[in-house]
PDB file of C-alpha atoms in Angstrom:
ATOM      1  CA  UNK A   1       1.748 -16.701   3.053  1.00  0.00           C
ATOM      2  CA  UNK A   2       5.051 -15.217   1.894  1.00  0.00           C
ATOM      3  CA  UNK A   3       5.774 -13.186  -1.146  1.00  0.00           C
ATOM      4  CA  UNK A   4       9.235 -11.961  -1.700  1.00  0.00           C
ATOM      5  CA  UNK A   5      11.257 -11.171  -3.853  1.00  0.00           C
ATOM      6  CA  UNK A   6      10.827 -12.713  -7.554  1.00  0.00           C
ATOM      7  CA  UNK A   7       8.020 -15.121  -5.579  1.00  0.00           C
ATOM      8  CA  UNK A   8       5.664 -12.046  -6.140  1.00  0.00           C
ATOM      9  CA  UNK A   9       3.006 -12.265  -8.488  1.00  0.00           C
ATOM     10  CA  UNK A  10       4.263 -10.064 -11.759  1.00  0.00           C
ATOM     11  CA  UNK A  11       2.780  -6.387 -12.141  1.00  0.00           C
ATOM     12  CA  UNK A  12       1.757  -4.498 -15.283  1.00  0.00           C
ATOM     13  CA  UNK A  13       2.652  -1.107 -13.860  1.00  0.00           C
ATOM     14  CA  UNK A  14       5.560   0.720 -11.963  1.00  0.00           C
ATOM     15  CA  UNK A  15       2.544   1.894  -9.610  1.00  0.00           C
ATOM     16  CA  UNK A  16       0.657  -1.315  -8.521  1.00  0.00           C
ATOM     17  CA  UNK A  17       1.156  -4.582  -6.665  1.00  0.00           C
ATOM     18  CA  UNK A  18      -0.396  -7.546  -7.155  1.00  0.00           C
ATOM     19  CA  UNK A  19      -1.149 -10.005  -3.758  1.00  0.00           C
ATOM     20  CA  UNK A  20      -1.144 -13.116  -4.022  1.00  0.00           C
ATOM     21  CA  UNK A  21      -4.317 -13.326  -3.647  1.00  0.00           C
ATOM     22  CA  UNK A  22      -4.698 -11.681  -6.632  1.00  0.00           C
ATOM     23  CA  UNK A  23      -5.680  -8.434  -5.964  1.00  0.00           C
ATOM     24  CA  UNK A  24      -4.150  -5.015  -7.699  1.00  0.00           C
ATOM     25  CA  UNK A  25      -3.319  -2.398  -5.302  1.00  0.00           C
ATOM     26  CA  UNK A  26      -2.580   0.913  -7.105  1.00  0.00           C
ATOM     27  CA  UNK A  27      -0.789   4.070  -5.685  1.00  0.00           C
ATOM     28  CA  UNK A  28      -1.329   7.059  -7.588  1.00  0.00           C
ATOM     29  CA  UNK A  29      -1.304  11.167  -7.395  1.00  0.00           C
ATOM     30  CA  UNK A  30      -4.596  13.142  -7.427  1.00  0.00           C
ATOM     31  CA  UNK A  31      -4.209  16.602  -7.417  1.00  0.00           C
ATOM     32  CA  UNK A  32      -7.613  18.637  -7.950  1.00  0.00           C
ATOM     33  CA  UNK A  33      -6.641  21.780  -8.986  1.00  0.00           C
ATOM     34  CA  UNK A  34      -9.387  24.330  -7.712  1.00  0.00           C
ATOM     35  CA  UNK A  35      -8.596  28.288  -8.382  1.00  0.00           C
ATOM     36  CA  UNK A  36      -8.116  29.287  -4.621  1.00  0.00           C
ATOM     37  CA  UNK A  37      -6.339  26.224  -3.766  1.00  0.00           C
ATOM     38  CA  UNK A  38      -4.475  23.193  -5.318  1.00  0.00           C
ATOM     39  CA  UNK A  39      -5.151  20.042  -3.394  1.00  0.00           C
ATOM     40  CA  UNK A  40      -3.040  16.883  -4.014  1.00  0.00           C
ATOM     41  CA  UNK A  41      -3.338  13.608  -2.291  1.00  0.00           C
ATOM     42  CA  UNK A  42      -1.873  10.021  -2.612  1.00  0.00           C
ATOM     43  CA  UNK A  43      -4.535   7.976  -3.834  1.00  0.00           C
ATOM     44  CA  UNK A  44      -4.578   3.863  -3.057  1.00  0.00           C
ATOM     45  CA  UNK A  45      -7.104   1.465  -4.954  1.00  0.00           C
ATOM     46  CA  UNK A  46      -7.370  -1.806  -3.510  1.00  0.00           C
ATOM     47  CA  UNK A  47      -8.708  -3.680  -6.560  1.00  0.00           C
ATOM     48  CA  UNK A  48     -11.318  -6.809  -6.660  1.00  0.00           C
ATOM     49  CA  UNK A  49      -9.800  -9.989  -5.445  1.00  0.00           C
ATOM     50  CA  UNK A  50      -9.777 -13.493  -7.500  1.00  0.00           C
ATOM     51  CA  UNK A  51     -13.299 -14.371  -6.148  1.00  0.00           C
ATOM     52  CA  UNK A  52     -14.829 -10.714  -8.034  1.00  0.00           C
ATOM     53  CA  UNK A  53     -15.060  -9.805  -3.863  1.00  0.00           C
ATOM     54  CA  UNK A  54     -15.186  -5.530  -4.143  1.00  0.00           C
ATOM     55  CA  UNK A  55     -11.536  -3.467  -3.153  1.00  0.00           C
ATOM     56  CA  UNK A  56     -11.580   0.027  -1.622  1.00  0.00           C
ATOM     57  CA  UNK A  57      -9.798   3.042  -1.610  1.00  0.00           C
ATOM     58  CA  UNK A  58      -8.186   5.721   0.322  1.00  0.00           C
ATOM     59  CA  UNK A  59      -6.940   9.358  -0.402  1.00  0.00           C
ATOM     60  CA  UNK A  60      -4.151  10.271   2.456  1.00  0.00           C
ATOM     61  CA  UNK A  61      -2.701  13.989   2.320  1.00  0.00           C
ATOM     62  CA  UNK A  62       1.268  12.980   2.010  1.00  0.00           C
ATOM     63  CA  UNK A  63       2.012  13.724   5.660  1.00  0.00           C
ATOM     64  CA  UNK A  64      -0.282  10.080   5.816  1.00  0.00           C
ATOM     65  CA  UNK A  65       1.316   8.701   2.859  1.00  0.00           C
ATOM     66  CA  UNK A  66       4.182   9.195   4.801  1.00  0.00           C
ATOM     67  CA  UNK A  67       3.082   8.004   8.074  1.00  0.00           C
ATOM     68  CA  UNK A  68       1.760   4.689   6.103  1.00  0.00           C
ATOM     69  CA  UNK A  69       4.952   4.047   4.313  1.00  0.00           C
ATOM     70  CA  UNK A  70       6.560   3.999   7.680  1.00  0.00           C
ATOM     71  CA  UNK A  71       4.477   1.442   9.587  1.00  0.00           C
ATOM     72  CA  UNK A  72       4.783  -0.752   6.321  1.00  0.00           C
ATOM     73  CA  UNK A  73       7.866  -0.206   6.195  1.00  0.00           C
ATOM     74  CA  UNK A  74       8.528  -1.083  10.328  1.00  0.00           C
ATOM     75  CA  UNK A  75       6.057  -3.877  10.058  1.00  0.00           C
ATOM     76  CA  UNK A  76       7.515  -5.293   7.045  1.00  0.00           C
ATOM     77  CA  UNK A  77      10.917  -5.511   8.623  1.00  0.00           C
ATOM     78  CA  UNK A  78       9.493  -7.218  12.048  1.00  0.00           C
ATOM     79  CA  UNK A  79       7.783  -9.951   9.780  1.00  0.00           C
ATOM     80  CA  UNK A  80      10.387 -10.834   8.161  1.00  0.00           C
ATOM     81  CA  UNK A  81      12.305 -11.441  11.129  1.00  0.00           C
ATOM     82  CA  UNK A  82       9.140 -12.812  13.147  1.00  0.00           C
ATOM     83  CA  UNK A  83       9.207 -10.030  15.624  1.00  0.00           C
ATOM     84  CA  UNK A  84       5.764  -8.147  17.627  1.00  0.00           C
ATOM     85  CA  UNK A  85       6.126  -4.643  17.762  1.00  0.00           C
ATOM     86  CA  UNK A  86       7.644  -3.376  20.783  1.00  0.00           C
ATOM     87  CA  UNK A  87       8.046  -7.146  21.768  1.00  0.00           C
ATOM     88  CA  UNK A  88      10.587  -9.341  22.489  1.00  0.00           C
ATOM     89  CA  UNK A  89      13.767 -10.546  19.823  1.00  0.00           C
ATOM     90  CA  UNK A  90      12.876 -14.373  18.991  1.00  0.00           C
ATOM     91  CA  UNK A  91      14.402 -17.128  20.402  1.00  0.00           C
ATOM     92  CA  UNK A  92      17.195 -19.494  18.590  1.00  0.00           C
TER      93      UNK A  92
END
């Protein structure tokens, strides 16, 4: 299943993606703002899919955030060229 581009399903907000199967993921800021010590984190929600199945969620300190955008960011690149990590070019 491929989604690029204007093939993407449309989104409602600069912070979310919609699948193609349909569901929303959102990528937000929490920041929880105790006296002692601020604490922010990079939320994601992965919504409910077409078929009302239940999402999830994850808080990631940005140091993760970062570390995630990476390997999406690596493994996006090796799909679209239908490489394996560490692997071999394709042939032809």
């Amino acid at each position: 299943m491929t989604t690029a581009g204007r093939d993407r399903p449309p989104t409602s907000e600069d912070n979310s993606v919609v699948t193609t199967c349909g569901r929303r993921i959102a990528v937000r800021c929490l920041r929880l703002t105790p006296a002692e010590r601020p604490i922010s984190r990079v939320t994601l929600d992965v919504g409910r899919d077409q078929g009302d199945v239940p999402g999830t969620w994850a808080a990631l300190t940005t140091g993760e955030a970062r570390d995630l955008a990476r390997l999406l960011l690596l493994h996006a690149g090796l799909a679209e060229h239908g490489m394996e990590p560490g692997g071999p070019a394709p042939e032809g």
